[in-house]
PDB file of C-alpha atoms in Angstrom:
ATOM      1  CA  MET A   1      57.534 178.662  44.566  1.00  0.00           C
ATOM      2  CA  SER A   2      60.252 176.237  45.654  1.00  0.00           C
ATOM      3  CA  VAL A   3      59.895 172.492  45.075  1.00  0.00           C
ATOM      4  CA  GLN A   4      59.285 171.964  48.802  1.00  0.00           C
ATOM      5  CA  GLU A   5      56.522 174.590  48.788  1.00  0.00           C
ATOM      6  CA  GLN A   6      55.037 173.047  45.671  1.00  0.00           C
ATOM      7  CA  ILE A   7      54.957 169.592  47.307  1.00  0.00           C
ATOM      8  CA  HIS A   8      53.501 171.045  50.493  1.00  0.00           C
ATOM      9  CA  GLU A   9      50.734 172.726  48.524  1.00  0.00           C
ATOM     10  CA  THR A  10      49.944 169.517  46.619  1.00  0.00           C
ATOM     11  CA  VAL A  11      49.619 167.366  49.746  1.00  0.00           C
ATOM     12  CA  THR A  12      47.660 169.946  51.745  1.00  0.00           C
ATOM     13  CA  THR A  13      45.164 170.971  49.071  1.00  0.00           C
ATOM     14  CA  ASN A  14      44.291 167.401  48.045  1.00  0.00           C
ATOM     15  CA  PRO A  15      42.969 164.910  50.615  1.00  0.00           C
ATOM     16  CA  ILE A  16      44.722 161.832  49.217  1.00  0.00           C
ATOM     17  CA  VAL A  17      47.935 162.137  47.220  1.00  0.00           C
ATOM     18  CA  LEU A  18      50.209 159.369  45.994  1.00  0.00           C
ATOM     19  CA  PHE A  19      53.693 160.160  44.691  1.00  0.00           C
ATOM     20  CA  MET A  20      54.456 157.253  42.425  1.00  0.00           C
ATOM     21  CA  LYS A  21      56.375 156.008  39.409  1.00  0.00           C
ATOM     22  CA  GLY A  22      54.033 156.189  36.438  1.00  0.00           C
ATOM     23  CA  THR A  23      50.302 156.884  36.604  1.00  0.00           C
ATOM     24  CA  SER A  24      47.446 155.025  38.280  1.00  0.00           C
ATOM     25  CA  GLN A  25      46.488 153.640  34.851  1.00  0.00           C
ATOM     26  CA  PHE A  26      50.073 152.775  33.932  1.00  0.00           C
ATOM     27  CA  PRO A  27      52.227 152.299  37.024  1.00  0.00           C
ATOM     28  CA  GLN A  28      55.900 151.804  36.144  1.00  0.00           C
ATOM     29  CA  CYS A  29      56.961 150.094  39.348  1.00  0.00           C
ATOM     30  CA  GLY A  30      55.495 147.121  41.192  1.00  0.00           C
ATOM     31  CA  PHE A  31      55.422 148.920  44.540  1.00  0.00           C
ATOM     32  CA  SER A  32      53.566 151.893  43.094  1.00  0.00           C
ATOM     33  CA  ALA A  33      51.110 149.547  41.364  1.00  0.00           C
ATOM     34  CA  LYS A  34      50.430 147.740  44.620  1.00  0.00           C
ATOM     35  CA  VAL A  35      49.585 150.928  46.522  1.00  0.00           C
ATOM     36  CA  VAL A  36      47.254 152.111  43.728  1.00  0.00           C
ATOM     37  CA  GLN A  37      45.492 148.758  43.861  1.00  0.00           C
ATOM     38  CA  ILE A  38      45.128 148.895  47.655  1.00  0.00           C
ATOM     39  CA  LEU A  39      43.695 152.412  47.495  1.00  0.00           C
ATOM     40  CA  LYS A  40      41.171 151.376  44.832  1.00  0.00           C
ATOM     41  CA  GLN A  41      40.176 148.357  46.910  1.00  0.00           C
ATOM     42  CA  SER A  42      39.754 150.658  49.895  1.00  0.00           C
ATOM     43  CA  GLY A  43      37.168 152.673  47.987  1.00  0.00           C
ATOM     44  CA  VAL A  44      39.288 155.701  47.091  1.00  0.00           C
ATOM     45  CA  LYS A  45      37.802 157.318  43.996  1.00  0.00           C
ATOM     46  CA  SER A  46      39.397 160.742  43.899  1.00  0.00           C
ATOM     47  CA  LEU A  47      43.068 159.849  44.075  1.00  0.00           C
ATOM     48  CA  VAL A  48      45.570 162.486  43.060  1.00  0.00           C
ATOM     49  CA  THR A  49      48.785 160.952  41.799  1.00  0.00           C
ATOM     50  CA  VAL A  50      52.064 162.637  41.007  1.00  0.00           C
ATOM     51  CA  ASN A  51      54.336 160.856  38.555  1.00  0.00           C
ATOM     52  CA  VAL A  52      57.853 161.424  39.890  1.00  0.00           C
ATOM     53  CA  LEU A  53      59.376 160.039  36.688  1.00  0.00           C
ATOM     54  CA  ALA A  54      57.992 163.073  34.858  1.00  0.00           C
ATOM     55  CA  ASP A  55      59.769 165.606  37.066  1.00  0.00           C
ATOM     56  CA  GLU A  56      63.289 165.116  38.385  1.00  0.00           C
ATOM     57  CA  ASP A  57      62.969 168.023  40.860  1.00  0.00           C
ATOM     58  CA  ILE A  58      59.867 166.505  42.430  1.00  0.00           C
ATOM     59  CA  ARG A  59      61.476 163.073  42.413  1.00  0.00           C
ATOM     60  CA  ASN A  60      64.378 164.342  44.510  1.00  0.00           C
ATOM     61  CA  GLY A  61      62.357 166.889  46.461  1.00  0.00           C
ATOM     62  CA  ILE A  62      59.794 164.406  47.732  1.00  0.00           C
ATOM     63  CA  LYS A  63      62.522 162.282  49.314  1.00  0.00           C
ATOM     64  CA  GLU A  64      63.623 165.303  51.290  1.00  0.00           C
ATOM     65  CA  TYR A  65      60.083 166.447  52.110  1.00  0.00           C
ATOM     66  CA  ALA A  66      59.200 163.392  54.212  1.00  0.00           C
ATOM     67  CA  ASN A  67      62.773 162.330  54.987  1.00  0.00           C
ATOM     68  CA  TRP A  68      61.874 159.176  53.075  1.00  0.00           C
ATOM     69  CA  PRO A  69      64.268 157.928  50.392  1.00  0.00           C
ATOM     70  CA  THR A  70      61.905 155.742  48.374  1.00  0.00           C
ATOM     71  CA  ILE A  71      58.838 155.965  46.125  1.00  0.00           C
ATOM     72  CA  PRO A  72      55.821 155.468  46.412  1.00  0.00           C
ATOM     73  CA  GLN A  73      54.744 157.820  49.197  1.00  0.00           C
ATOM     74  CA  LEU A  74      51.173 158.190  50.375  1.00  0.00           C
ATOM     75  CA  TYR A  75      49.818 161.383  51.963  1.00  0.00           C
ATOM     76  CA  VAL A  76      46.410 161.783  53.587  1.00  0.00           C
ATOM     77  CA  ASN A  77      45.316 165.299  54.579  1.00  0.00           C
ATOM     78  CA  GLY A  78      48.898 166.459  54.315  1.00  0.00           C
ATOM     79  CA  GLU A  79      50.240 163.743  56.590  1.00  0.00           C
ATOM     80  CA  PHE A  80      52.819 161.262  55.337  1.00  0.00           C
ATOM     81  CA  ILE A  81      51.384 157.780  55.897  1.00  0.00           C
ATOM     82  CA  GLY A  82      54.163 155.605  54.490  1.00  0.00           C
ATOM     83  CA  GLY A  83      55.505 153.689  51.537  1.00  0.00           C
ATOM     84  CA  CYS A  84      54.400 150.384  50.070  1.00  0.00           C
ATOM     85  CA  ASP A  85      55.322 148.202  53.094  1.00  0.00           C
ATOM     86  CA  ILE A  86      53.502 150.387  55.606  1.00  0.00           C
ATOM     87  CA  VAL A  87      50.437 150.916  53.429  1.00  0.00           C
ATOM     88  CA  SER A  88      50.220 147.147  52.801  1.00  0.00           C
ATOM     89  CA  GLU A  89      50.554 146.388  56.498  1.00  0.00           C
ATOM     90  CA  MET A  90      47.951 148.999  57.459  1.00  0.00           C
ATOM     91  CA  PHE A  91      45.604 147.630  54.805  1.00  0.00           C
ATOM     92  CA  ALA A  92      45.973 144.126  56.237  1.00  0.00           C
ATOM     93  CA  THR A  93      45.283 145.247  59.811  1.00  0.00           C
ATOM     94  CA  GLY A  94      42.356 147.518  58.914  1.00  0.00           C
ATOM     95  CA  GLU A  95      44.177 150.668  60.062  1.00  0.00           C
ATOM     96  CA  LEU A  96      44.247 152.100  56.558  1.00  0.00           C
ATOM     97  CA  GLU A  97      40.471 151.937  56.332  1.00  0.00           C
ATOM     98  CA  LYS A  98      40.234 154.018  59.520  1.00  0.00           C
ATOM     99  CA  VAL A  99      42.561 156.644  58.067  1.00  0.00           C
ATOM    100  CA  LEU A 100      40.801 156.772  54.703  1.00  0.00           C
ATOM    101  CA  GLU A 101      37.175 156.478  55.782  1.00  0.00           C
ATOM    102  CA  PRO A 102      36.623 160.060  56.972  1.00  0.00           C
ATOM    103  CA  VAL A 103      38.348 161.380  53.862  1.00  0.00           C
ATOM    104  CA  ILE A 104      36.286 159.244  51.505  1.00  0.00           C
ATOM    105  CA  LYS A 105      33.063 160.253  53.282  1.00  0.00           C
ATOM    106  CA  ALA A 106      33.955 163.928  53.135  1.00  0.00           C
ATOM    107  CA  ALA A 107      34.573 163.781  49.390  1.00  0.00           C
TER     108      ALA A 107
ATOM    109  CA  MET B   1      73.934 142.165  41.472  1.00  0.00           C
ATOM    110  CA  LEU B   2      73.980 142.850  45.147  1.00  0.00           C
ATOM    111  CA  ASP B   3      74.538 140.194  47.794  1.00  0.00           C
ATOM    112  CA  PRO B   4      71.811 140.221  50.484  1.00  0.00           C
ATOM    113  CA  LYS B   5      74.541 139.497  53.053  1.00  0.00           C
ATOM    114  CA  LEU B   6      76.128 142.821  52.232  1.00  0.00           C
ATOM    115  CA  ILE B   7      72.859 144.646  52.949  1.00  0.00           C
ATOM    116  CA  GLU B   8      72.647 142.826  56.276  1.00  0.00           C
ATOM    117  CA  GLN B   9      76.114 144.132  57.090  1.00  0.00           C
ATOM    118  CA  TRP B  10      75.244 147.717  56.118  1.00  0.00           C
ATOM    119  CA  ILE B  11      72.118 147.748  58.242  1.00  0.00           C
ATOM    120  CA  SER B  12      73.604 146.036  61.281  1.00  0.00           C
ATOM    121  CA  ALA B  13      76.586 148.403  61.184  1.00  0.00           C
ATOM    122  CA  GLY B  14      74.212 151.326  61.740  1.00  0.00           C
ATOM    123  CA  LEU B  15      71.526 149.765  63.891  1.00  0.00           C
ATOM    124  CA  PRO B  16      71.787 147.294  66.783  1.00  0.00           C
ATOM    125  CA  CYS B  17      69.831 144.300  65.475  1.00  0.00           C
ATOM    126  CA  GLU B  18      68.751 141.346  67.517  1.00  0.00           C
ATOM    127  CA  HIS B  19      67.923 139.559  64.302  1.00  0.00           C
ATOM    128  CA  ILE B  20      68.277 140.462  60.665  1.00  0.00           C
ATOM    129  CA  GLU B  21      67.423 138.551  57.558  1.00  0.00           C
ATOM    130  CA  VAL B  22      67.703 139.966  54.056  1.00  0.00           C
ATOM    131  CA  ASP B  23      66.493 138.076  51.059  1.00  0.00           C
ATOM    132  CA  GLY B  24      66.505 139.080  47.428  1.00  0.00           C
ATOM    133  CA  ASP B  25      67.099 138.437  43.761  1.00  0.00           C
ATOM    134  CA  GLY B  26      70.019 140.837  43.449  1.00  0.00           C
ATOM    135  CA  HIS B  27      67.791 143.840  42.649  1.00  0.00           C
ATOM    136  CA  HIS B  28      64.762 143.683  44.907  1.00  0.00           C
ATOM    137  CA  PHE B  29      65.268 142.882  48.556  1.00  0.00           C
ATOM    138  CA  LYS B  30      63.133 142.079  51.529  1.00  0.00           C
ATOM    139  CA  ALA B  31      64.414 142.528  55.069  1.00  0.00           C
ATOM    140  CA  VAL B  32      63.108 141.387  58.408  1.00  0.00           C
ATOM    141  CA  ILE B  33      64.764 143.423  61.123  1.00  0.00           C
ATOM    142  CA  VAL B  34      64.335 142.945  64.851  1.00  0.00           C
ATOM    143  CA  SER B  35      65.724 145.688  67.045  1.00  0.00           C
ATOM    144  CA  GLY B  36      65.075 147.004  70.541  1.00  0.00           C
ATOM    145  CA  ASP B  37      65.619 150.485  69.120  1.00  0.00           C
ATOM    146  CA  PHE B  38      62.187 150.254  67.440  1.00  0.00           C
ATOM    147  CA  ALA B  39      60.292 150.232  70.741  1.00  0.00           C
ATOM    148  CA  GLY B  40      57.953 153.204  70.983  1.00  0.00           C
ATOM    149  CA  LEU B  41      58.559 154.284  67.383  1.00  0.00           C
ATOM    150  CA  SER B  42      55.867 154.528  64.704  1.00  0.00           C
ATOM    151  CA  ARG B  43      56.189 152.439  61.545  1.00  0.00           C
ATOM    152  CA  VAL B  44      57.393 155.486  59.642  1.00  0.00           C
ATOM    153  CA  LYS B  45      60.069 156.292  62.237  1.00  0.00           C
ATOM    154  CA  ARG B  46      61.260 152.676  62.323  1.00  0.00           C
ATOM    155  CA  GLN B  47      61.730 152.565  58.577  1.00  0.00           C
ATOM    156  CA  GLN B  48      63.400 155.970  58.596  1.00  0.00           C
ATOM    157  CA  ARG B  49      65.812 154.579  61.173  1.00  0.00           C
ATOM    158  CA  VAL B  50      66.672 151.656  58.858  1.00  0.00           C
ATOM    159  CA  TYR B  51      66.838 153.802  55.722  1.00  0.00           C
ATOM    160  CA  GLN B  52      69.387 155.999  57.486  1.00  0.00           C
ATOM    161  CA  THR B  53      71.840 153.079  57.532  1.00  0.00           C
ATOM    162  CA  VAL B  54      71.671 152.597  53.755  1.00  0.00           C
ATOM    163  CA  LEU B  55      70.844 156.130  52.648  1.00  0.00           C
ATOM    164  CA  ASP B  56      73.957 156.635  50.517  1.00  0.00           C
ATOM    165  CA  LYS B  57      73.300 153.307  48.759  1.00  0.00           C
ATOM    166  CA  LEU B  58      69.673 154.234  48.056  1.00  0.00           C
ATOM    167  CA  ASN B  59      70.623 157.674  46.797  1.00  0.00           C
ATOM    168  CA  SER B  60      73.389 156.339  44.552  1.00  0.00           C
ATOM    169  CA  GLY B  61      70.984 153.776  43.113  1.00  0.00           C
ATOM    170  CA  GLU B  62      73.233 150.908  44.201  1.00  0.00           C
ATOM    171  CA  LEU B  63      70.299 149.734  46.280  1.00  0.00           C
ATOM    172  CA  HIS B  64      66.993 150.201  44.484  1.00  0.00           C
ATOM    173  CA  ALA B  65      64.222 148.335  46.235  1.00  0.00           C
ATOM    174  CA  LEU B  66      64.223 147.326  49.873  1.00  0.00           C
ATOM    175  CA  SER B  67      61.046 146.125  51.463  1.00  0.00           C
ATOM    176  CA  LEU B  68      61.109 146.319  55.262  1.00  0.00           C
ATOM    177  CA  GLN B  69      59.477 144.516  58.119  1.00  0.00           C
ATOM    178  CA  THR B  70      60.504 146.170  61.377  1.00  0.00           C
ATOM    179  CA  LEU B  71      59.804 144.465  64.693  1.00  0.00           C
ATOM    180  CA  THR B  72      60.731 144.896  68.332  1.00  0.00           C
ATOM    181  CA  PRO B  73      62.032 141.754  70.070  1.00  0.00           C
ATOM    182  CA  ASP B  74      58.621 141.340  71.779  1.00  0.00           C
ATOM    183  CA  GLU B  75      56.693 141.697  68.523  1.00  0.00           C
ATOM    184  CA  TRP B  76      59.034 139.187  66.930  1.00  0.00           C
ATOM    185  CA  LYS B  77      58.397 136.628  69.666  1.00  0.00           C
ATOM    186  CA  ASN B  78      54.651 137.098  69.208  1.00  0.00           C
ATOM    187  CA  ALA B  79      54.952 136.804  65.437  1.00  0.00           C
ATOM    188  CA  LEU B  80      56.780 133.505  65.824  1.00  0.00           C
ATOM    189  CA  GLY B  81      53.981 132.322  68.096  1.00  0.00           C
TER     190      GLY B  81
END
């Protein structure tokens, strides 16, 4: 399986996936930490995270996958939602709740 | 250390900006960008458009963290009240 296929499988077989630096317990970047915190506050309990620092191929591959050059990256039901700025903005406007609610309920 | 003014130049060279303001500590930067090109684009597409202008700098690691606020001229006027 290529890296792109591997990423595709990860984001399509898990409802909420965050590609981040570090882990949700020990984020290694302020932007990643912020998104984890927002997701927790939004009621997400089953968050799958991928630590890009642990795998150089994933770290490079994920930038290509969404045509997005920075980490973190949030995916919901296989769809790329955004990075830290977008997730923060959507959290503030209530849009994030609308995206996450059906997924949280279905879990 | 990177000068925020330089980032402003990189972005405005690749994107027609009505207004651009980049602020930062030399490592982490925050940009407010107002461009008519953003009209009709989703947040993701707007940021992709901006990232395009500094892609080589992001990939080389010269630019590490750039936080973006992307507005159309109308949204900017509304934001200013």
